[in-house]
mmCIF file of C-alpha atoms and ligand atoms in Angstrom:
data_model
loop_
_atom_site.group_PDB
_atom_site.id
_atom_site.type_symbol
_atom_site.label_atom_id
_atom_site.label_comp_id
_atom_site.label_asym_id
_atom_site.label_seq_id
_atom_site.Cartn_x
_atom_site.Cartn_y
_atom_site.Cartn_z
ATOM 1 C CA UNK A 600 1.915 42.400 9.603
ATOM 2 C CA UNK A 601 -0.654 42.122 6.798
ATOM 3 C CA UNK A 602 -0.237 39.100 4.544
ATOM 4 C CA UNK A 603 -2.345 39.236 1.407
ATOM 5 C CA UNK A 604 -1.125 35.892 0.002
ATOM 6 C CA UNK A 605 -3.866 33.260 -0.572
ATOM 7 C CA UNK A 606 -3.965 30.747 2.271
ATOM 8 C CA UNK A 607 -2.998 27.031 2.693
ATOM 9 C CA UNK A 608 -4.125 24.774 5.456
ATOM 10 C CA UNK A 609 -2.530 21.432 5.919
ATOM 11 C CA UNK A 610 -1.312 19.215 8.564
ATOM 12 C CA UNK A 611 -0.832 15.882 10.307
ATOM 13 C CA UNK A 612 -1.761 14.026 13.479
ATOM 14 C CA UNK A 613 0.847 13.847 16.276
ATOM 15 C CA UNK A 614 0.905 10.055 16.514
ATOM 16 C CA UNK A 615 4.662 9.435 15.764
ATOM 17 C CA UNK A 616 7.609 10.594 13.643
ATOM 18 C CA UNK A 617 7.136 11.853 10.065
ATOM 19 C CA UNK A 618 8.295 9.400 7.424
ATOM 20 C CA UNK A 619 9.404 9.607 3.924
ATOM 21 C CA UNK A 620 5.853 9.006 2.736
ATOM 22 C CA UNK A 621 4.853 12.280 4.410
ATOM 23 C CA UNK A 622 7.884 13.845 2.812
ATOM 24 C CA UNK A 623 7.118 12.687 -0.686
ATOM 25 C CA UNK A 624 3.347 13.028 -0.593
ATOM 26 C CA UNK A 625 3.021 16.167 1.424
ATOM 27 C CA UNK A 626 6.071 17.960 2.906
ATOM 28 C CA UNK A 627 7.813 18.584 -0.343
ATOM 29 C CA UNK A 628 4.734 20.326 -1.693
ATOM 30 C CA UNK A 629 4.321 22.351 1.498
ATOM 31 C CA UNK A 630 7.916 23.588 1.118
ATOM 32 C CA UNK A 631 7.444 24.454 -2.561
ATOM 33 C CA UNK A 632 4.252 26.429 -1.880
ATOM 34 C CA UNK A 633 5.353 28.200 1.317
ATOM 35 C CA UNK A 634 6.435 31.413 -0.517
ATOM 36 C CA UNK A 635 3.381 31.736 -2.699
ATOM 37 C CA UNK A 636 0.825 31.020 -0.034
ATOM 38 C CA UNK A 637 0.433 31.993 3.627
ATOM 39 C CA UNK A 638 0.585 28.492 5.171
ATOM 40 C CA UNK A 639 -1.022 27.149 8.272
ATOM 41 C CA UNK A 640 0.709 23.833 9.146
ATOM 42 C CA UNK A 641 -1.441 22.200 11.766
ATOM 43 C CA UNK A 642 -0.499 19.573 14.353
ATOM 44 C CA UNK A 643 -3.956 17.995 14.802
ATOM 45 C CA UNK A 644 -3.947 16.803 18.424
ATOM 46 C CA UNK A 645 -7.749 16.852 18.774
ATOM 47 C CA UNK A 646 -7.862 14.144 16.090
ATOM 48 C CA UNK A 647 -5.606 11.473 17.441
ATOM 49 C CA UNK A 648 -7.819 8.409 17.636
ATOM 50 C CA UNK A 649 -6.044 6.675 20.514
ATOM 51 C CA UNK A 650 -5.723 9.722 22.737
ATOM 52 C CA UNK A 651 -7.159 7.984 25.674
ATOM 53 C CA UNK A 652 -4.617 5.296 25.436
ATOM 54 C CA UNK A 653 -1.480 7.008 24.440
ATOM 55 C CA UNK A 654 -1.383 10.482 25.739
ATOM 56 C CA UNK A 655 2.504 10.309 26.261
ATOM 57 C CA UNK A 656 3.066 9.482 22.578
ATOM 58 C CA UNK A 657 0.829 12.333 21.560
ATOM 59 C CA UNK A 658 2.654 14.870 23.835
ATOM 60 C CA UNK A 659 6.020 13.713 22.541
ATOM 61 C CA UNK A 660 4.871 13.644 19.002
ATOM 62 C CA UNK A 661 3.700 17.191 18.957
ATOM 63 C CA UNK A 662 7.263 18.354 19.626
ATOM 64 C CA UNK A 663 8.854 15.648 17.342
ATOM 65 C CA UNK A 664 6.524 16.691 14.537
ATOM 66 C CA UNK A 665 7.673 20.357 14.875
ATOM 67 C CA UNK A 666 11.255 19.092 14.886
ATOM 68 C CA UNK A 667 10.650 17.117 11.646
ATOM 69 C CA UNK A 668 8.970 20.131 9.981
ATOM 70 C CA UNK A 669 11.780 22.522 10.920
ATOM 71 C CA UNK A 670 14.280 20.009 9.723
ATOM 72 C CA UNK A 671 12.766 19.527 6.249
ATOM 73 C CA UNK A 672 12.700 23.323 5.823
ATOM 74 C CA UNK A 673 9.199 24.602 6.663
ATOM 75 C CA UNK A 674 10.180 28.084 7.448
ATOM 76 C CA UNK A 675 8.402 29.550 10.444
ATOM 77 C CA UNK A 676 8.942 33.037 8.920
ATOM 78 C CA UNK A 677 6.841 31.992 5.977
ATOM 79 C CA UNK A 678 4.102 30.094 7.684
ATOM 80 C CA UNK A 679 2.467 29.243 10.950
ATOM 81 C CA UNK A 680 3.067 26.161 13.133
ATOM 82 C CA UNK A 681 -0.241 25.578 14.816
ATOM 83 C CA UNK A 682 -1.211 23.136 17.692
ATOM 84 C CA UNK A 683 -4.799 22.476 17.020
ATOM 85 C CA UNK A 684 -6.109 22.423 20.551
ATOM 86 C CA UNK A 685 -4.428 25.722 21.395
ATOM 87 C CA UNK A 686 -7.110 27.213 19.056
ATOM 88 C CA UNK A 687 -10.285 25.898 20.760
ATOM 89 C CA UNK A 688 -12.377 27.743 18.158
ATOM 90 C CA UNK A 689 -11.745 24.569 16.050
ATOM 91 C CA UNK A 690 -13.976 22.685 18.395
ATOM 92 C CA UNK A 691 -16.734 25.329 18.230
ATOM 93 C CA UNK A 692 -16.773 25.441 14.445
ATOM 94 C CA UNK A 693 -16.780 21.594 14.277
ATOM 95 C CA UNK A 694 -20.046 21.644 16.384
ATOM 96 C CA UNK A 695 -21.731 24.157 13.979
ATOM 97 C CA UNK A 696 -20.481 22.386 10.886
ATOM 98 C CA UNK A 697 -21.548 18.893 12.056
ATOM 99 C CA UNK A 698 -25.009 19.980 11.044
ATOM 100 C CA UNK A 699 -23.945 20.351 7.506
ATOM 101 C CA UNK A 700 -22.678 16.657 6.874
ATOM 102 C CA UNK A 701 -24.920 13.583 6.947
ATOM 103 C CA UNK A 702 -23.723 10.430 8.698
ATOM 104 C CA UNK A 703 -24.471 8.467 5.462
ATOM 105 C CA UNK A 704 -22.173 10.831 3.544
ATOM 106 C CA UNK A 705 -19.345 10.289 6.086
ATOM 107 C CA UNK A 706 -19.733 6.596 5.871
ATOM 108 C CA UNK A 707 -19.338 6.578 2.120
ATOM 109 C CA UNK A 708 -15.911 8.350 2.425
ATOM 110 C CA UNK A 709 -13.495 5.524 1.267
ATOM 111 C CA UNK A 710 -10.580 6.748 3.429
ATOM 112 C CA UNK A 711 -12.834 6.614 6.508
ATOM 113 C CA UNK A 712 -14.146 3.271 5.535
ATOM 114 C CA UNK A 713 -10.654 1.825 5.587
ATOM 115 C CA UNK A 714 -9.838 3.598 8.927
ATOM 116 C CA UNK A 715 -13.055 2.287 10.378
ATOM 117 C CA UNK A 716 -12.013 -1.223 9.736
ATOM 118 C CA UNK A 717 -8.789 -0.527 11.542
ATOM 119 C CA UNK A 718 -10.405 1.084 14.541
ATOM 120 C CA UNK A 719 -12.948 -1.780 14.782
ATOM 121 C CA UNK A 720 -10.177 -4.340 14.821
ATOM 122 C CA UNK A 721 -8.236 -2.428 17.486
ATOM 123 C CA UNK A 722 -10.821 -0.948 19.836
ATOM 124 C CA UNK A 723 -13.762 -2.545 21.680
ATOM 125 C CA UNK A 724 -16.087 0.171 20.436
ATOM 126 C CA UNK A 725 -15.689 2.928 17.915
ATOM 127 C CA UNK A 726 -15.232 6.266 19.805
ATOM 128 C CA UNK A 727 -17.725 9.078 18.821
ATOM 129 C CA UNK A 728 -14.675 11.191 18.004
ATOM 130 C CA UNK A 729 -14.078 8.927 15.019
ATOM 131 C CA UNK A 730 -17.105 10.480 13.483
ATOM 132 C CA UNK A 731 -16.342 14.013 14.513
ATOM 133 C CA UNK A 732 -12.734 14.082 13.340
ATOM 134 C CA UNK A 733 -13.492 14.318 9.596
ATOM 135 C CA UNK A 734 -15.927 17.335 10.507
ATOM 136 C CA UNK A 735 -13.081 18.754 12.437
ATOM 137 C CA UNK A 736 -10.827 18.494 9.369
ATOM 138 C CA UNK A 737 -13.463 20.422 7.504
ATOM 139 C CA UNK A 738 -13.413 23.057 10.249
ATOM 140 C CA UNK A 739 -9.627 23.177 10.206
ATOM 141 C CA UNK A 740 -9.610 23.968 6.518
ATOM 142 C CA UNK A 741 -12.438 26.601 6.604
ATOM 143 C CA UNK A 742 -11.197 28.261 9.716
ATOM 144 C CA UNK A 743 -8.382 30.280 8.027
ATOM 145 C CA UNK A 744 -10.552 30.339 4.872
ATOM 146 C CA UNK A 745 -7.903 28.325 3.059
ATOM 147 C CA UNK A 746 -7.847 28.378 -0.757
ATOM 148 C CA UNK A 747 -5.732 25.251 -1.181
ATOM 149 C CA UNK A 748 -4.929 22.125 0.777
ATOM 150 C CA UNK A 749 -1.851 20.236 -0.339
ATOM 151 C CA UNK A 750 -2.274 16.593 0.648
ATOM 152 C CA UNK A 751 -1.653 12.966 -0.223
ATOM 153 C CA UNK A 752 -4.317 11.230 -2.286
ATOM 154 C CA UNK A 753 -5.964 9.573 0.803
ATOM 155 C CA UNK A 754 -7.127 13.052 1.967
ATOM 156 C CA UNK A 755 -8.988 13.945 -1.145
ATOM 157 C CA UNK A 756 -12.360 12.567 -0.065
ATOM 158 C CA UNK A 757 -12.089 14.730 3.082
ATOM 159 C CA UNK A 758 -11.445 17.778 0.844
ATOM 160 C CA UNK A 759 -14.428 16.926 -1.252
ATOM 161 C CA UNK A 760 -16.575 17.020 1.840
ATOM 162 C CA UNK A 761 -14.990 20.308 2.808
ATOM 163 C CA UNK A 762 -16.035 21.769 -0.540
ATOM 164 C CA UNK A 763 -19.668 20.470 -0.043
ATOM 165 C CA UNK A 764 -19.882 21.976 3.416
ATOM 166 C CA UNK A 765 -18.555 25.342 2.303
ATOM 167 C CA UNK A 766 -21.039 25.447 -0.603
ATOM 168 C CA UNK A 767 -23.933 24.426 1.619
ATOM 169 C CA UNK A 768 -23.040 26.935 4.318
ATOM 170 C CA UNK A 769 -22.524 29.855 1.839
ATOM 171 C CA UNK A 770 -25.867 29.041 -0.007
ATOM 172 C CA UNK A 771 -27.837 29.179 3.250
ATOM 173 C CA UNK A 772 -26.037 31.899 5.222
ATOM 174 C CA UNK A 773 -24.099 34.012 2.730
ATOM 175 C CA UNK A 774 -20.564 33.806 1.290
ATOM 176 C CA UNK A 775 -18.323 33.256 4.240
ATOM 177 C CA UNK A 776 -15.964 30.548 3.056
ATOM 178 C CA UNK A 777 -13.860 30.122 -0.098
ATOM 179 C CA UNK A 778 -14.398 26.691 -1.673
ATOM 180 C CA UNK A 779 -10.888 25.110 -1.242
ATOM 181 C CA UNK A 780 -9.151 22.841 -3.660
ATOM 182 C CA UNK A 781 -6.813 19.976 -2.993
ATOM 183 C CA UNK A 782 -3.340 19.808 -4.474
ATOM 184 C CA UNK A 783 -1.763 16.356 -4.892
ATOM 185 C CA UNK A 784 1.857 16.159 -5.726
ATOM 186 C CA UNK A 785 4.061 13.818 -7.852
ATOM 187 C CA UNK A 786 3.833 11.007 -5.288
ATOM 188 C CA UNK A 787 0.216 10.780 -4.324
ATOM 189 C CA UNK A 788 0.710 7.634 -2.290
ATOM 190 C CA UNK A 789 4.024 6.108 -1.375
ATOM 191 C CA UNK A 790 3.861 2.356 -0.742
ATOM 192 C CA UNK A 791 5.239 0.765 2.439
ATOM 193 C CA UNK A 792 8.572 -0.998 2.968
ATOM 194 C CA UNK A 793 6.513 -4.171 3.114
ATOM 195 C CA UNK A 794 4.822 -3.549 -0.218
ATOM 196 C CA UNK A 795 1.631 -2.477 1.452
ATOM 197 C CA UNK A 796 -0.356 0.121 -0.569
ATOM 198 C CA UNK A 797 0.480 2.936 1.868
ATOM 199 C CA UNK A 798 3.530 3.844 4.004
ATOM 200 C CA UNK A 799 1.942 4.522 7.336
ATOM 201 C CA UNK A 800 2.892 4.877 10.949
ATOM 202 C CA UNK A 801 0.186 2.588 12.132
ATOM 203 C CA UNK A 802 1.366 -0.197 9.787
ATOM 204 C CA UNK A 803 5.012 -0.047 10.949
ATOM 205 C CA UNK A 804 6.312 0.013 7.396
ATOM 206 C CA UNK A 805 8.048 3.339 7.456
ATOM 207 C CA UNK A 806 11.427 5.004 7.021
ATOM 208 C CA UNK A 807 11.352 7.862 9.430
ATOM 209 C CA UNK A 808 12.978 11.199 8.650
ATOM 210 C CA UNK A 809 14.782 10.921 12.043
ATOM 211 C CA UNK A 810 16.203 7.426 11.279
ATOM 212 C CA UNK A 811 20.010 7.363 11.239
ATOM 213 C CA UNK A 812 21.946 6.111 8.171
ATOM 214 C CA UNK A 813 22.492 2.621 9.560
ATOM 215 C CA UNK A 814 18.785 2.222 10.298
ATOM 216 C CA UNK A 815 17.903 3.371 6.795
ATOM 217 C CA UNK A 816 20.292 0.782 5.352
ATOM 218 C CA UNK A 817 18.865 -2.004 7.433
ATOM 219 C CA UNK A 818 15.349 -1.119 6.594
ATOM 220 C CA UNK A 819 15.975 -0.910 2.868
ATOM 221 C CA UNK A 820 17.784 -4.264 2.998
ATOM 222 C CA UNK A 821 14.683 -5.768 4.561
ATOM 223 C CA UNK A 822 12.390 -4.338 1.803
ATOM 224 C CA UNK A 823 9.892 -6.357 -0.186
ATOM 225 C CA UNK A 824 10.918 -6.588 -3.854
ATOM 226 C CA UNK A 825 9.932 -8.817 -6.683
ATOM 227 C CA UNK A 826 8.567 -12.141 -5.111
ATOM 228 C CA UNK A 827 8.766 -14.053 -8.414
ATOM 229 C CA UNK A 828 12.585 -13.431 -8.592
ATOM 230 C CA UNK A 829 14.605 -16.133 -6.880
ATOM 231 C CA UNK A 830 18.152 -15.399 -8.279
ATOM 232 C CA UNK A 831 20.004 -12.389 -9.397
ATOM 233 C CA UNK A 832 20.144 -13.880 -12.886
ATOM 234 C CA UNK A 833 16.246 -14.202 -13.140
ATOM 235 C CA UNK A 834 14.687 -11.394 -15.169
ATOM 236 C CA UNK A 835 12.746 -9.230 -12.635
ATOM 237 C CA UNK A 836 9.798 -6.839 -12.491
ATOM 238 C CA UNK A 837 10.358 -3.124 -12.170
ATOM 239 C CA UNK A 838 6.659 -2.134 -12.423
ATOM 240 C CA UNK A 839 4.991 -2.306 -9.025
ATOM 241 C CA UNK A 840 8.276 -3.042 -7.357
ATOM 242 C CA UNK A 841 8.644 -0.915 -4.197
ATOM 243 C CA UNK A 842 12.357 -0.541 -4.373
ATOM 244 C CA UNK A 843 12.088 0.923 -7.850
ATOM 245 C CA UNK A 844 9.153 3.119 -6.774
ATOM 246 C CA UNK A 845 11.355 4.551 -4.067
ATOM 247 C CA UNK A 846 14.265 5.016 -6.589
ATOM 248 C CA UNK A 847 11.752 6.934 -8.759
ATOM 249 C CA UNK A 848 10.656 9.051 -5.883
ATOM 250 C CA UNK A 849 13.981 9.723 -4.172
ATOM 251 C CA UNK A 850 16.962 9.009 -6.210
ATOM 252 C CA UNK A 851 17.840 12.249 -8.267
ATOM 253 C CA UNK A 852 20.358 10.239 -10.478
ATOM 254 C CA UNK A 853 18.041 9.352 -13.336
ATOM 255 C CA UNK A 854 20.776 7.640 -15.300
ATOM 256 C CA UNK A 855 21.641 5.369 -12.455
ATOM 257 C CA UNK A 856 18.044 4.518 -11.986
ATOM 258 C CA UNK A 857 17.499 3.742 -15.720
ATOM 259 C CA UNK A 858 20.597 1.568 -15.774
ATOM 260 C CA UNK A 859 19.483 -0.398 -12.698
ATOM 261 C CA UNK A 860 15.995 -0.914 -14.240
ATOM 262 C CA UNK A 861 17.401 -2.083 -17.509
ATOM 263 C CA UNK A 862 19.684 -4.621 -15.779
ATOM 264 C CA UNK A 863 17.029 -5.703 -13.470
ATOM 265 C CA UNK A 864 14.628 -6.559 -16.318
ATOM 266 C CA UNK A 865 17.315 -8.615 -17.914
ATOM 267 C CA UNK A 866 18.534 -10.415 -14.682
ATOM 268 C CA UNK A 867 21.886 -8.710 -14.801
ATOM 269 C CA UNK A 868 21.852 -7.094 -11.303
ATOM 270 C CA UNK A 869 21.197 -8.358 -7.812
ATOM 271 C CA UNK A 870 18.776 -6.910 -5.195
ATOM 272 C CA UNK A 871 21.732 -6.171 -3.007
ATOM 273 C CA UNK A 872 23.119 -3.509 -5.507
ATOM 274 C CA UNK A 873 19.802 -1.984 -6.183
ATOM 275 C CA UNK A 874 19.081 -1.570 -2.486
ATOM 276 C CA UNK A 875 22.507 -0.286 -1.584
ATOM 277 C CA UNK A 876 22.097 2.503 -4.170
ATOM 278 C CA UNK A 877 18.681 3.324 -2.896
ATOM 279 C CA UNK A 878 19.966 3.513 0.653
ATOM 280 C CA UNK A 879 22.687 5.792 -0.494
ATOM 281 C CA UNK A 880 20.231 8.058 -2.285
ATOM 282 C CA UNK A 881 17.981 8.249 0.751
ATOM 283 C CA UNK A 882 20.833 8.956 3.132
ATOM 284 C CA UNK A 883 21.961 11.746 0.845
ATOM 285 C CA UNK A 884 18.514 13.222 0.999
ATOM 286 C CA UNK A 885 18.217 12.778 4.677
ATOM 287 C CA UNK A 886 21.688 13.977 5.801
ATOM 288 C CA UNK A 887 20.939 17.697 5.707
ATOM 289 C CA UNK A 888 17.608 17.066 7.353
ATOM 290 C CA UNK A 889 19.319 15.200 10.074
ATOM 291 C CA UNK A 890 21.714 18.065 10.592
ATOM 292 C CA UNK A 891 18.963 20.744 10.857
ATOM 293 C CA UNK A 892 17.104 18.386 13.195
ATOM 294 C CA UNK A 893 19.947 18.090 15.746
ATOM 295 C CA UNK A 894 20.332 21.884 15.565
ATOM 296 C CA UNK A 895 16.700 22.374 16.770
ATOM 297 C CA UNK A 896 16.779 19.386 19.095
ATOM 298 C CA UNK A 897 19.510 21.141 21.052
ATOM 299 C CA UNK A 898 17.302 24.301 21.217
ATOM 300 C CA UNK A 899 13.873 23.136 22.531
ATOM 301 C CA UNK A 900 12.916 26.721 23.666
ATOM 302 C CA UNK A 901 13.250 27.922 20.088
ATOM 303 C CA UNK A 902 10.983 25.121 18.849
ATOM 304 C CA UNK A 903 8.416 25.972 21.593
ATOM 305 C CA UNK A 904 8.506 29.620 20.606
ATOM 306 C CA UNK A 905 7.777 28.682 17.026
ATOM 307 C CA UNK A 906 4.690 26.683 18.146
ATOM 308 C CA UNK A 907 3.547 29.375 20.545
ATOM 309 C CA UNK A 908 3.808 32.158 17.959
ATOM 310 C CA UNK A 909 2.108 30.180 15.200
ATOM 311 C CA UNK A 910 -0.701 29.027 17.444
ATOM 312 C CA UNK A 911 -1.304 32.538 18.642
ATOM 313 C CA UNK A 912 -1.577 33.868 15.182
ATOM 314 C CA UNK A 913 -3.924 31.054 14.085
ATOM 315 C CA UNK A 914 -6.052 31.821 17.153
ATOM 316 C CA UNK A 915 -6.426 35.443 16.143
ATOM 317 C CA UNK A 916 -7.428 34.418 12.577
ATOM 318 C CA UNK A 917 -9.823 31.914 14.082
ATOM 319 C CA UNK A 918 -11.522 34.455 16.216
ATOM 320 C CA UNK A 919 -12.142 36.680 13.273
ATOM 321 C CA UNK A 920 -13.652 33.786 11.319
ATOM 322 C CA UNK A 921 -15.798 32.785 14.242
ATOM 323 C CA UNK A 922 -17.103 36.417 14.542
ATOM 324 C CA UNK A 923 -18.210 36.118 10.817
ATOM 325 C CA UNK A 924 -19.745 32.712 11.324
ATOM 326 C CA UNK A 925 -21.745 33.882 14.389
ATOM 327 C CA UNK A 926 -22.969 36.900 12.411
ATOM 328 C CA UNK A 927 -23.846 34.818 9.373
ATOM 329 C CA UNK A 928 -25.786 32.379 11.605
ATOM 330 C CA UNK A 929 -27.454 35.325 13.315
ATOM 331 C CA UNK A 930 -26.469 34.247 16.796
ATOM 332 C CA UNK A 931 -27.190 37.734 17.990
ATOM 333 C CA UNK A 932 -29.707 36.871 20.731
ATOM 334 C CA UNK A 933 -28.744 39.601 23.082
ATOM 335 C CA UNK A 934 -28.499 42.576 20.684
HETATM 336 P P1 LIG B 904 -0.077 7.623 8.784
HETATM 337 O O1 LIG B 904 -0.868 7.693 7.562
HETATM 338 O O2 LIG B 904 1.465 7.364 8.521
HETATM 339 O O3 LIG B 904 -0.643 6.879 9.881
HETATM 340 P P2 LIG B 904 -1.221 9.913 9.590
HETATM 341 O O4 LIG B 904 -2.464 9.266 9.113
HETATM 342 O O5 LIG B 904 -1.121 10.301 11.007
HETATM 343 O O6 LIG B 904 -0.006 9.137 9.200
HETATM 344 P P3 LIG B 904 -1.823 11.975 8.066
HETATM 345 O O7 LIG B 904 -2.096 13.081 9.059
HETATM 346 O O8 LIG B 904 -2.915 11.165 7.560
HETATM 347 O O9 LIG B 904 -0.799 11.102 8.728
HETATM 348 O O10 LIG B 904 -0.878 12.508 6.897
HETATM 349 C C1 LIG B 904 -0.379 13.747 6.735
HETATM 350 C C2 LIG B 904 -0.211 14.039 5.316
HETATM 351 O O11 LIG B 904 0.735 13.112 4.752
HETATM 352 C C3 LIG B 904 -1.487 13.856 4.454
HETATM 353 O O12 LIG B 904 -1.500 14.902 3.544
HETATM 354 C C4 LIG B 904 -1.376 12.496 3.833
HETATM 355 O O13 LIG B 904 -2.060 12.412 2.615
HETATM 356 C C5 LIG B 904 0.171 12.499 3.605
HETATM 357 N N1 LIG B 904 0.641 11.067 3.646
HETATM 358 C C6 LIG B 904 0.731 10.207 4.718
HETATM 359 N N2 LIG B 904 1.196 9.074 4.264
HETATM 360 C C7 LIG B 904 1.476 9.079 3.032
HETATM 361 C C8 LIG B 904 2.051 8.215 2.021
HETATM 362 N N3 LIG B 904 2.494 6.896 2.285
HETATM 363 N N4 LIG B 904 2.183 8.659 0.795
HETATM 364 C C9 LIG B 904 1.798 9.911 0.408
HETATM 365 N N5 LIG B 904 1.277 10.801 1.208
HETATM 366 C C10 LIG B 904 1.055 10.447 2.604
HETATM 367 MG MG1 LIG B 905 -3.379 8.971 7.470
#
């Protein structure tokens, strides 16, 4: 069926469950945009940095990610669930495009700089794949000729590189790729439970979409709040306080949030009440997600079918793009 909507490409790495940071920073937008755009939702298994060490986690996470996405309401009739390595054209395009990005340019990317520090601390030596994965991200976006990429703020430097590569390629070889733009939502970067600047799987400071109500309650109770406040009667800080940031992001009852903030500033409410109300709001948000998740969990064949159909469609699109790329590069040696 012809689909003439503009395209979106976006995705995640299958290295664990999706968390409320993904939800607030990415998934919510993907859901909102899925009718207007033809969406390619990518599970980027080529880009897992500890592939060699944790293949079981990767395998399990591909399926779990699909479950999380179905549960939040990414509709497989509206967009495509794509497993990256089932479209090996991604690897080919990565090779061609790696000629269009300088190593110095990669090393100035602030997100990569931060990740590099992590990788260096964790691994004996930095895998070559660490330098190719950002190029592959560029290839992922350009492959379906995406117009837009909805992401959290940390991904913007990658999108900037994508725009540069698209322009450079087009200038030299003719207009093949649209120059895509990043779309960042209302919560560009959700802080972690521990107050760290970013909720992240690798930091273990997450509330996962699949967590049950009890787990959410316990995690919220353990959250970092205002360290300067010793008693419930001390005036507290709302600004920069992760508990209130979560209230802003996830509690739809604005009057309740305003009331809690006012009392917190005056020292007229304890952390316990603020946290209990947050846990309640989160569980209200997560309940229908949990319900849809268990529906699909009981139907693994349906989930696999969604992944198979989406990946097959993406492969068709990829082959068409690669045809154009080869033509543009004039790789017609045998003609
Ligand atoms: P993590 O960052 O938890 O280790 P990841 O790096 O595997 O997960 P990505 O693939 O980087 O996940 O993220 C998928 C999408 O979710 C990206 O668009 C990213 O910007 C967004 N995202 C991830 N964490 C957050 C967060 N804490 N706040 C806002 N957006 C986020
Ligand atoms: Mg990340």
